[in-house]
Coordinates of C-alpha atoms and ligand atoms in Angstrom, one line a residue:
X1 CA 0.0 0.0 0.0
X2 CA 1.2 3.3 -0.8
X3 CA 2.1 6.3 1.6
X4 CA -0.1 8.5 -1.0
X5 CA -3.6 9.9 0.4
X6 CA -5.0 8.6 -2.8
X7 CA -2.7 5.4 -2.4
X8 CA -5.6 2.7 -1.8
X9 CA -6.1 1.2 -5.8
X10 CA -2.2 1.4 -6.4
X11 CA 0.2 -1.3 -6.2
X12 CA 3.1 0.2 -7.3
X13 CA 5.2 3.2 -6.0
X14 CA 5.5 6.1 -7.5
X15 CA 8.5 6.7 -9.9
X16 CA 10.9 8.4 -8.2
X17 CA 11.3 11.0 -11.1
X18 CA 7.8 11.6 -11.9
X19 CA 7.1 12.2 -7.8
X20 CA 9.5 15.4 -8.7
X21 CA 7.9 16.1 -11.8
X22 CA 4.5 16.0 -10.2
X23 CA 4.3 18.1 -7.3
X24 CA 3.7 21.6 -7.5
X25 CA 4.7 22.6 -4.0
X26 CA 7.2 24.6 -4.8
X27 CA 4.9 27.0 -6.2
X28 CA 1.6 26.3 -4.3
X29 CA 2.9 26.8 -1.0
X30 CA 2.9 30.1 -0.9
X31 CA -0.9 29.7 -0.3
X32 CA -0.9 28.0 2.5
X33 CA -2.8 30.4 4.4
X34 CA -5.2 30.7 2.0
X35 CA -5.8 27.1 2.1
X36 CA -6.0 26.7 5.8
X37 CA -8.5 29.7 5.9
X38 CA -10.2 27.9 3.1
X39 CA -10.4 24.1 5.2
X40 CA -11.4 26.6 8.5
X41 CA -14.2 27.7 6.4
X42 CA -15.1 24.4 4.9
X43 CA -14.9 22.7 8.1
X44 CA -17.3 25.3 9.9
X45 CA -20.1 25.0 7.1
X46 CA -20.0 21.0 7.5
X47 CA -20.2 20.9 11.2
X48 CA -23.1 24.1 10.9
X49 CA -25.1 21.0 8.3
X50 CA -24.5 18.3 11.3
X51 CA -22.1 16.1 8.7
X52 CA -19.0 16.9 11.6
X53 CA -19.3 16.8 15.0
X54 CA -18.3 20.3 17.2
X55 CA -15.5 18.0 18.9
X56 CA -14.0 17.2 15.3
X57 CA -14.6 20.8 14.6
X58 CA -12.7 22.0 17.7
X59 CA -10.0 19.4 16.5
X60 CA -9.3 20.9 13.2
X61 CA -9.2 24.5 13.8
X62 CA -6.8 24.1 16.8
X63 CA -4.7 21.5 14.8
X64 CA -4.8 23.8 11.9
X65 CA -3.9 27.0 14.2
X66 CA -0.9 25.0 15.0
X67 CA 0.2 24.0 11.4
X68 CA 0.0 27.5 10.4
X69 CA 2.3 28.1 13.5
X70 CA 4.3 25.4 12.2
X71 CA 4.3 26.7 8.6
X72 CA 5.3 30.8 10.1
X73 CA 7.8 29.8 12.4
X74 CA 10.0 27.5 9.2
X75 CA 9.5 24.3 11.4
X76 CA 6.9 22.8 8.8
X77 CA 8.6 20.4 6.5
X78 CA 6.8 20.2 2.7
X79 CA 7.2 17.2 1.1
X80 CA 7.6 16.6 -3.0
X81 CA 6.1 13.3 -1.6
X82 CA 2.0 14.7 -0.6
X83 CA 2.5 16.6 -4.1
X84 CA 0.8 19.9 -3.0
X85 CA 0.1 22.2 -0.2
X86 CA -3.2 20.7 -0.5
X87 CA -2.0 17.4 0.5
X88 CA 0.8 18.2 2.6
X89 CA -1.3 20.4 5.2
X90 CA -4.1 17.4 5.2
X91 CA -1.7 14.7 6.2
X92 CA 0.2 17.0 8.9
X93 CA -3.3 17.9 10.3
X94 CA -3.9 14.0 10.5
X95 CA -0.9 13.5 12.2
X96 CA -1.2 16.2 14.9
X97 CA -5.3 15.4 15.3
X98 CA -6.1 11.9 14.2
X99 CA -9.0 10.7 12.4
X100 CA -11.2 14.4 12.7
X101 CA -8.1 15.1 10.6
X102 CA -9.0 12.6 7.9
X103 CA -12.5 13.9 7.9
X104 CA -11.8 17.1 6.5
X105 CA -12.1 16.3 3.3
X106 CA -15.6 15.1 3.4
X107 CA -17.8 16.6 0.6
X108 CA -14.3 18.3 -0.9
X109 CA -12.0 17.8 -3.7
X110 CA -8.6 19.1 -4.4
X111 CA -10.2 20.5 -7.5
X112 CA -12.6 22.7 -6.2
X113 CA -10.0 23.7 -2.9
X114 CA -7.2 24.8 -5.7
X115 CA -9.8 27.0 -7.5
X116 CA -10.6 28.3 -4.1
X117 CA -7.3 28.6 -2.7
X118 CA -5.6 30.5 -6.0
X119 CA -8.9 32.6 -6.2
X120 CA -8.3 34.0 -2.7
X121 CA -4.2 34.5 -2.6
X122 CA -4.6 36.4 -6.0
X123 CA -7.6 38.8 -4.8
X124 CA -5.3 39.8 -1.9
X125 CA -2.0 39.8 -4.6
X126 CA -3.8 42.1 -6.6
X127 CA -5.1 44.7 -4.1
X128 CA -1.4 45.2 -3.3
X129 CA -0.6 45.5 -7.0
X130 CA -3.4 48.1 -7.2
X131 CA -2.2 50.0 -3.5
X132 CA 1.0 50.2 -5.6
X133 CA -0.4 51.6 -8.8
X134 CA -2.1 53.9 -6.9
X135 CA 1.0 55.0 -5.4
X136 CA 2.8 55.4 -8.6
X137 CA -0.2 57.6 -9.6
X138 CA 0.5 59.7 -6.3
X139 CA 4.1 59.9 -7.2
X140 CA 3.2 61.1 -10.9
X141 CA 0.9 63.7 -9.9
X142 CA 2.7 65.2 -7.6
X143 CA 5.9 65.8 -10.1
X144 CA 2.9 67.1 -12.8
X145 CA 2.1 69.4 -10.5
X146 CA 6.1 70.7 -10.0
X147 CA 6.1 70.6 -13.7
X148 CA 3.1 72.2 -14.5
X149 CA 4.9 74.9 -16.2
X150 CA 7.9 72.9 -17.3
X151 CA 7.7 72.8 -21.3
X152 CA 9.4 70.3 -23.7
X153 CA 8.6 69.2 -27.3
X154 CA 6.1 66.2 -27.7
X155 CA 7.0 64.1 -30.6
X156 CA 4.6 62.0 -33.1
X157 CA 7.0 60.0 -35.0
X158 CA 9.4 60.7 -32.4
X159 CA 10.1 63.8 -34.4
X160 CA 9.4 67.0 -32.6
X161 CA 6.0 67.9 -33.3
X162 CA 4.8 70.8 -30.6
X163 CA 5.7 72.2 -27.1
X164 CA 3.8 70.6 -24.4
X165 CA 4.1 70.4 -20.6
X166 CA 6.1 68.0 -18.6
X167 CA 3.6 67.9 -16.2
X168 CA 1.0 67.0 -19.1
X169 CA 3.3 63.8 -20.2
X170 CA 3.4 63.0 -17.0
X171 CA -0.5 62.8 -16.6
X172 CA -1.1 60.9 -19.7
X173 CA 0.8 57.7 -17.7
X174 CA -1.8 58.8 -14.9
X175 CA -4.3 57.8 -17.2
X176 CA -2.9 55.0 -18.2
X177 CA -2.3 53.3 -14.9
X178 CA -5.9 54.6 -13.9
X179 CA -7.5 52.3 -16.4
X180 CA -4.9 49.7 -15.1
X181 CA -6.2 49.8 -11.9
X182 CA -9.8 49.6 -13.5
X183 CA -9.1 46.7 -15.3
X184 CA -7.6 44.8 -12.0
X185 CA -10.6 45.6 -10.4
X186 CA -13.2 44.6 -12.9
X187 CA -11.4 41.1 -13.2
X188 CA -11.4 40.7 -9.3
X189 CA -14.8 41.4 -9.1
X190 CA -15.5 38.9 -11.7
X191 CA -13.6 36.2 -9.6
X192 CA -15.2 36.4 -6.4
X193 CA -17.4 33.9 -6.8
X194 CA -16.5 30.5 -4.8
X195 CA -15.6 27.3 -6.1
X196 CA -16.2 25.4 -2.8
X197 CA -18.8 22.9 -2.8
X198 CA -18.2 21.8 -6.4
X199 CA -15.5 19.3 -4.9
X200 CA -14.8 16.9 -8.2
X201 CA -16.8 18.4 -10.8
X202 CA -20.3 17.4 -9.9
X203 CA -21.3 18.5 -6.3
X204 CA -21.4 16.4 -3.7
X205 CA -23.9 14.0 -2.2
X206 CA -24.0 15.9 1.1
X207 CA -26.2 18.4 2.3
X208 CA -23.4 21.0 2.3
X209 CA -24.2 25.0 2.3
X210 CA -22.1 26.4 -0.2
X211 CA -23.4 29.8 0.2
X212 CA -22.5 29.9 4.0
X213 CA -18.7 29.0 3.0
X214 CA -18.8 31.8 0.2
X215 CA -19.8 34.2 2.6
X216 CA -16.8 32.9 5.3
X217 CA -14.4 33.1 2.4
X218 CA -15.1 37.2 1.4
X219 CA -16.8 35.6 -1.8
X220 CA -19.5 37.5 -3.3
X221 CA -21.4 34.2 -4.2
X222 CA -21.1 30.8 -4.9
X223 CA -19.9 29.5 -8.4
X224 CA -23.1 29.0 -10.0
X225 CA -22.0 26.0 -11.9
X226 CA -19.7 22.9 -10.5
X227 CA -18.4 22.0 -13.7
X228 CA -17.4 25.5 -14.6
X229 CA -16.1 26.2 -11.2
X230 CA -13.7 23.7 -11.3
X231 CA -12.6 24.3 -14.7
X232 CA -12.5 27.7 -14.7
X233 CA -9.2 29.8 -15.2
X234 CA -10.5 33.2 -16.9
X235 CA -9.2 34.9 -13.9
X236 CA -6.1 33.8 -14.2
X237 CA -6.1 35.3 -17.9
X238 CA -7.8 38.1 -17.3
X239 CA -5.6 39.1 -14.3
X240 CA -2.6 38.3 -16.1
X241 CA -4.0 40.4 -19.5
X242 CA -4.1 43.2 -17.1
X243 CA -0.6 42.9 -15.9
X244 CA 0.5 42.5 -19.5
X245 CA -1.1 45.8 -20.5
X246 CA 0.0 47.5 -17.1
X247 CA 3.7 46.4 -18.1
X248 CA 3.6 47.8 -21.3
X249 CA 2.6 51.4 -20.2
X250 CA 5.6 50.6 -18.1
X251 CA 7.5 49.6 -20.8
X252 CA 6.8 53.0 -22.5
X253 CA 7.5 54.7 -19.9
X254 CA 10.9 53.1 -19.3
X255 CA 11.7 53.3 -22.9
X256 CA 11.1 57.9 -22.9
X257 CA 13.3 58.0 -19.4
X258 CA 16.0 56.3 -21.3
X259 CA 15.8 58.4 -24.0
X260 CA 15.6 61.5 -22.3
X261 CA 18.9 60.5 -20.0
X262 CA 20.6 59.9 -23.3
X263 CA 23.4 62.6 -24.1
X264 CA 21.0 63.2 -26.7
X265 CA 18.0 64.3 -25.0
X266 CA 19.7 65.4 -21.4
X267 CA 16.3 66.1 -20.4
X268 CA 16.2 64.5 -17.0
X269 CA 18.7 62.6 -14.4
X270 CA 17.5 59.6 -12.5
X271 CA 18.6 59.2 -9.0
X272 CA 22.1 57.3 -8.6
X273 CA 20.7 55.1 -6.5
X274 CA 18.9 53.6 -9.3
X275 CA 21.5 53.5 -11.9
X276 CA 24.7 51.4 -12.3
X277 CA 28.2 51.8 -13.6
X278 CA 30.5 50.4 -16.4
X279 CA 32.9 48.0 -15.7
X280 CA 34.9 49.4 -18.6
X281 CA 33.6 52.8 -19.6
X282 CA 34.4 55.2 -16.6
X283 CA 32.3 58.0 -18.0
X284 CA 28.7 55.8 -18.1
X285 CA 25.6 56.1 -16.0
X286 CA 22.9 53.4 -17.0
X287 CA 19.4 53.3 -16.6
X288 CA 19.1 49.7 -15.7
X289 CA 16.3 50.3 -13.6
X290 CA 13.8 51.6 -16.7
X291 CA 15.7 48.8 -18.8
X292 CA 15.0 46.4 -16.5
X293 CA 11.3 47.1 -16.2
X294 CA 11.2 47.2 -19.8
X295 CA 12.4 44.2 -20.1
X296 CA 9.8 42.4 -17.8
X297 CA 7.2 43.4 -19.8
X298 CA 8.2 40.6 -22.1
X299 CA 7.7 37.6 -19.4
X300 CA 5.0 39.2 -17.8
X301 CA 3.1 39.2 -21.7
X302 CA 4.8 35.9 -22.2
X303 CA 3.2 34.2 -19.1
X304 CA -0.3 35.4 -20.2
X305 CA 0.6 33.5 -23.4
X306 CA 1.8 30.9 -21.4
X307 CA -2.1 30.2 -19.7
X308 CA -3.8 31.3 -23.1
X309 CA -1.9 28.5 -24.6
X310 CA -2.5 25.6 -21.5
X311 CA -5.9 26.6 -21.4
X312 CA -6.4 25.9 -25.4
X313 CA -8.7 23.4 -26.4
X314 CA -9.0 21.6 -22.4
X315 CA -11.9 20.1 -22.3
X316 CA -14.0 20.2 -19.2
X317 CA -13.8 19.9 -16.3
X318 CA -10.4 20.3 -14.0
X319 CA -7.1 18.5 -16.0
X320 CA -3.7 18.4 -14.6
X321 CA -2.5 20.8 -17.4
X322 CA -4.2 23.1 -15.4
X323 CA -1.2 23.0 -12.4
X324 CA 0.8 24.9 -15.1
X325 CA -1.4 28.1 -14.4
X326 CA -0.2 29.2 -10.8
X327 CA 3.9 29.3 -11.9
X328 CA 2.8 31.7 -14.6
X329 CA 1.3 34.2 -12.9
X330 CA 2.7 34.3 -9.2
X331 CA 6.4 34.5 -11.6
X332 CA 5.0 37.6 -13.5
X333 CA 2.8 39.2 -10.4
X334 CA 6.2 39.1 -8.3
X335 CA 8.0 40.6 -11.8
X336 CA 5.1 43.2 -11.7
X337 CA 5.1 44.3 -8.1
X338 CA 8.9 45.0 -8.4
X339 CA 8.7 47.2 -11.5
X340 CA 5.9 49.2 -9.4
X341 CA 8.1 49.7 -6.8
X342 CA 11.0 50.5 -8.4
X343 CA 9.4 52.8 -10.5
X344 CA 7.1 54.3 -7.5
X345 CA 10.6 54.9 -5.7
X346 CA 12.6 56.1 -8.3
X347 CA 10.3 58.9 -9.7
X348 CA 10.1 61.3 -7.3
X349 CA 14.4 60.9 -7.2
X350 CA 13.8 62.5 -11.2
X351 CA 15.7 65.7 -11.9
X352 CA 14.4 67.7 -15.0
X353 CA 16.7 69.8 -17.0
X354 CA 14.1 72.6 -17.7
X355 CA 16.5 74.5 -20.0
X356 CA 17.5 71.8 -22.1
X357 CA 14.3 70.8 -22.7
X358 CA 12.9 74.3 -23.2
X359 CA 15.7 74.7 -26.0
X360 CA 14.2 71.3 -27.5
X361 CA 11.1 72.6 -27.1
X362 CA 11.8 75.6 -29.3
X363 CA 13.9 73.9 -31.9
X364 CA 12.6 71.8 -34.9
X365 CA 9.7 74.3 -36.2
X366 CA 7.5 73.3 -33.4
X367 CA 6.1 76.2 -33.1
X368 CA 4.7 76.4 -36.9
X369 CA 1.1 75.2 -36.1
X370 CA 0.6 77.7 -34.0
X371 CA 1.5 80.4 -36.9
X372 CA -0.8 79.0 -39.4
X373 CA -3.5 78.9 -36.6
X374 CA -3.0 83.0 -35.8
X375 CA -3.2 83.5 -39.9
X376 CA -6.6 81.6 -40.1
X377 CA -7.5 83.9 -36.8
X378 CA -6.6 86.7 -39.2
X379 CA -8.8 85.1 -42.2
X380 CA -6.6 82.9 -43.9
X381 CA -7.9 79.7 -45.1
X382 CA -6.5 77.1 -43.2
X383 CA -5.0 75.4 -46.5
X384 CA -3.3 78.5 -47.2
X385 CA -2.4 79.0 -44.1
X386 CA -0.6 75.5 -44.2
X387 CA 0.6 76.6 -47.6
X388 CA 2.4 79.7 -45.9
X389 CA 4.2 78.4 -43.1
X390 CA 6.0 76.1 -45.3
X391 CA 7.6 78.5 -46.9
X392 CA 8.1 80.4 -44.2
X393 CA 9.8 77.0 -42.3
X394 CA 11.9 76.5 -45.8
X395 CA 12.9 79.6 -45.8
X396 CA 14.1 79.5 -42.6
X397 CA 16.0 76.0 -42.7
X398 CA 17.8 77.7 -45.9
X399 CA 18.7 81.2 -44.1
X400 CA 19.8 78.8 -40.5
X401 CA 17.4 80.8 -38.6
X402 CA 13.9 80.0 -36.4
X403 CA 10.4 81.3 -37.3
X404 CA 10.5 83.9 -34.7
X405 CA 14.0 85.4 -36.3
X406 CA 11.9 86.3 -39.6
X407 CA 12.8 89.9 -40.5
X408 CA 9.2 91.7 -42.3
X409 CA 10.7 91.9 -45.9
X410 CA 10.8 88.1 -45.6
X411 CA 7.3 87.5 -44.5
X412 CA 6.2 89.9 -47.0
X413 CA 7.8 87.8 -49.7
X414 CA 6.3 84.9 -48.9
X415 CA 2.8 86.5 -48.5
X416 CA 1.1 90.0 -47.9
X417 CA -1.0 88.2 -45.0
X418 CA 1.9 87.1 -43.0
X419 CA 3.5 89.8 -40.3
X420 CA 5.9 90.4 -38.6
X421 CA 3.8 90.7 -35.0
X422 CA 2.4 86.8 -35.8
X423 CA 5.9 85.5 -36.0
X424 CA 7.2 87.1 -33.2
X425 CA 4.7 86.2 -30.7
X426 CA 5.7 82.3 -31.3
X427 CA 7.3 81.7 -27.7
X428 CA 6.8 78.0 -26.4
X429 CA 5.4 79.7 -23.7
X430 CA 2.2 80.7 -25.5
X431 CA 1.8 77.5 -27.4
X432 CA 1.1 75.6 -24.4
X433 CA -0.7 78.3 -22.6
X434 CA -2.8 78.6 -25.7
X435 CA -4.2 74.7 -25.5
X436 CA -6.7 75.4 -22.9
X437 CA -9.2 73.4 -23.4
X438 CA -9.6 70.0 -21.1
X439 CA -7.3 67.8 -21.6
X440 CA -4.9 69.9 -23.3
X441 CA -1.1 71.2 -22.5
X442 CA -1.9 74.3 -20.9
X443 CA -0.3 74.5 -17.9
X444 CA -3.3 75.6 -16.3
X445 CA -5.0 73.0 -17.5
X446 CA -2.7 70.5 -16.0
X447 CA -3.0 71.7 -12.4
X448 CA -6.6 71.5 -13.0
X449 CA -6.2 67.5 -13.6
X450 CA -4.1 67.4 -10.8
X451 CA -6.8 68.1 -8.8
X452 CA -8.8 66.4 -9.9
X453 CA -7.1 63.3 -9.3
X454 CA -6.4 64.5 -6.0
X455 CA -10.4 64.8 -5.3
X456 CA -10.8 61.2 -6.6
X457 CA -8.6 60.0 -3.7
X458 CA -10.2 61.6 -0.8
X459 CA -12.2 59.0 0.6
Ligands
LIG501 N1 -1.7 20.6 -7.5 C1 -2.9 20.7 -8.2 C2 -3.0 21.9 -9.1 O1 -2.3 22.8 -8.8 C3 -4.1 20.6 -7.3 C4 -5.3 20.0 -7.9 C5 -5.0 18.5 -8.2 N2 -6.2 17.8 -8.4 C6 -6.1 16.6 -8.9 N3 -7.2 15.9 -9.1 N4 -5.0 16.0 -9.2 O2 -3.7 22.0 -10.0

């Protein structure tokens, strides 16, 4: 007879190589308290239907109280051998209590307890993703707000396209990581419902109260269907779909701090504490920590594809391919967490270099919209308008000079309509103070969104 819990029909022992390959405790232990709180709960509802005893009852929660002591304190010894947490807390709760231990798992299955378990560890996983989202939002608005007035080209095509605000780039990731944190909490919400109850796949033959062990658990409901309960991993994508798109704003991010440390930009200088050396160059700073977080994006997208891909074609209900799901995500919710962090820590450590990106601001033409705009104020057909500030810019790539530098005869050359008063009044300055409308550069119009985040997060 084997030393397995499910060792009664099997004569032989397990190969010693697939008893490795098999478990998953490596990775599912980490929910050990989730699946203690989930057997506390279980335990309570079948003793509340008369199908324990109180004295069994009174049995399992103390012996469970002492294997989560065990488990804190790094005396508890997991075993490759009882394949999961699952498993491995049942048998040391037998051991400590008895038989009351072995009636635990009355009206249970491991598949409906996983389902359980992961739902509950990754609802408390991703409210501290979304406390540090929210941070990182904090952090954001808060250097917006110093750099309301801060200007610096924005690029389409990274080519310099118009001035805008620092502070308004910095809002648009504010947005970003809002809908983030919208997206986490949609998918949560969708996965609070409870698989307990649905044991196998089919129910159970006892009179079990699956709504009471919902409610214990912080579940909103029941699963409504045992079959789907059990099988069920659309959290686990639409969490990790989530993290992917939340690492890719990150990933944007980390790819405009890089460029703007570059020689090239020298708009900003992250703090030392966050940047590393050359072993060879003596000169370099790096910017590992935006690399790095740029770089996570592609595991954190690659273990969604990694559960799209298990889940493919699985017919119902639970399958072992489905053990595969947990490594994924805790891997890229641990990569994710850090990257918050990091970045949460790093940002308000940034230093701008207002002049050099004022200058950049001002170079490249990017003020010429804003002179065909005040000729169609004076009348001017757009078109025409259009029309006349590309002469005027390749007039002024030809002569080395900016629009602003236009003496009159030129502008008269180029056309009657164009003066010398439009050109001049072409400051950065007044092309993002002119955008103020919502949602544009204006620097008024940034503190404005400022506050209004800020009003969001008074409770
Ligand atoms: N370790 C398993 C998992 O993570 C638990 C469920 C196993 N169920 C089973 N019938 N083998 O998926």
């Amino acid at each position: 007879m084997s030393d397995k819990p499910w060792g009664g029909r099997f004569d032989a022992p397990t190969n010693a190589f697939v008893e490795a390959f098999n478990a998953s405790t490596h990775v599912d232990a980490r929910m050990y308290a989730e699946d203690i709180a989930g057997s506390r709960a279980h335990a309570s509802m079948l003793t509340a239907q008369g199908i324990l005893s109180e004295a069994d009852l009174k049995l399992i929660l103390d012996g469970l109280d002492q294997v989560m002591q065990e488990i804190e304190s790094g005396t508890f010894e997991f075993t490759i051998a009882l394949e999961d947490v699952h498993m491995n807390i049942e048998k040391r709760l037998t051991d400590i209590i008895g038989d009351a231990g072995k009636r635990l798992h009355t009206a249970r299955s491991r598949n409906d307890q996983v389902g359980t378990d992961t739902r509950l560890y990754l609802r408390k996983r991703t409210d501290d993703l979304m406390k540090r989202i929210k941070h990182l939002q904090v952090v954001l608005v808060k250097l917006a707000e110093e750099h309301a007035d801060t200007v610096m080209p924005g690029f389409t095509h990274l080519q310099t396209a118009q001035p805008v605000t620092f502070g308004h780039h910095l809002l648009a990731y504010v947005e970003m990581f809002g809908r983030d944190l919208a997206r986490f909490a949609d998918a949560k919400a969708r996965m609070n419902q409870c698989p307990l109850g649905s044991a196998a796949l089919a129910g159970t033959t006892f009179p079990i109260n699956r709504e009471m062990t919902a409610e214990l658990l912080g579940f909103d409901a029941p699963c409504a269907n045992s079959l789907d309960a059990v099988s069920d991993r659309d959290f686990i994508m639409e969490l990790l779909s989530s993290a992917s798109i939340c690492s890719i704003h990150l990933s944007r991010f980390s790819e405009e701090l890089i460029l703007w440390m570059s020689a090239q930009f020298g708009f900003i200088d992250l703090p030392d504490a966050f940047c590393t050396g050359s072993s060879i160059m003596p000169q370099k700073k790096n910017p590992d920590m935006p690399e790095l977080v740029r770089g996570k994006a592609g595991r954190i997208v690659g273990a969604l594809m990694s559960i799209l891909m298990t889940m493919k074609s699985l017919p119902l209900a639970y399958n072992k391919d489905m053990q595969e799901d947990k490594e994924a995500i805790f891997d890229a919710y641990d990569n994710l967490e850090g990257c918050l962090r990091v970045f949460g820590d790093m940002l308000p450590g940034l230093k701008a270099n207002k002049e050099a990106m004022h200058q950049a601001a001002g170079s490249g033409f990017s003020t010429a919209t804003d002179l065909a705009d005040a000729l169609v104020r004076a009348g001017v057909p757009f078109r025409d308008a259009h029309e006349i500030v590309g002469k005027s810019v390749a007039y002024c790539i030809q002569k080395g000079i900016d629009l602003m530098q236009m003496p009159a005869e030129a502008c008269m050359g180029i056309d009657a309509r164009l003066t010398l008063e439009m050109v001049q009044s072409l400051s950065v300055e007044a092309c993002v103070a002119a955008r103020n409308h919502t949602g544009g550069t204006a620097p008024e119009q940034v503190r404005l969104q400022c506050k209004r985040w800020a009003s969001l997060w008074v409770d």
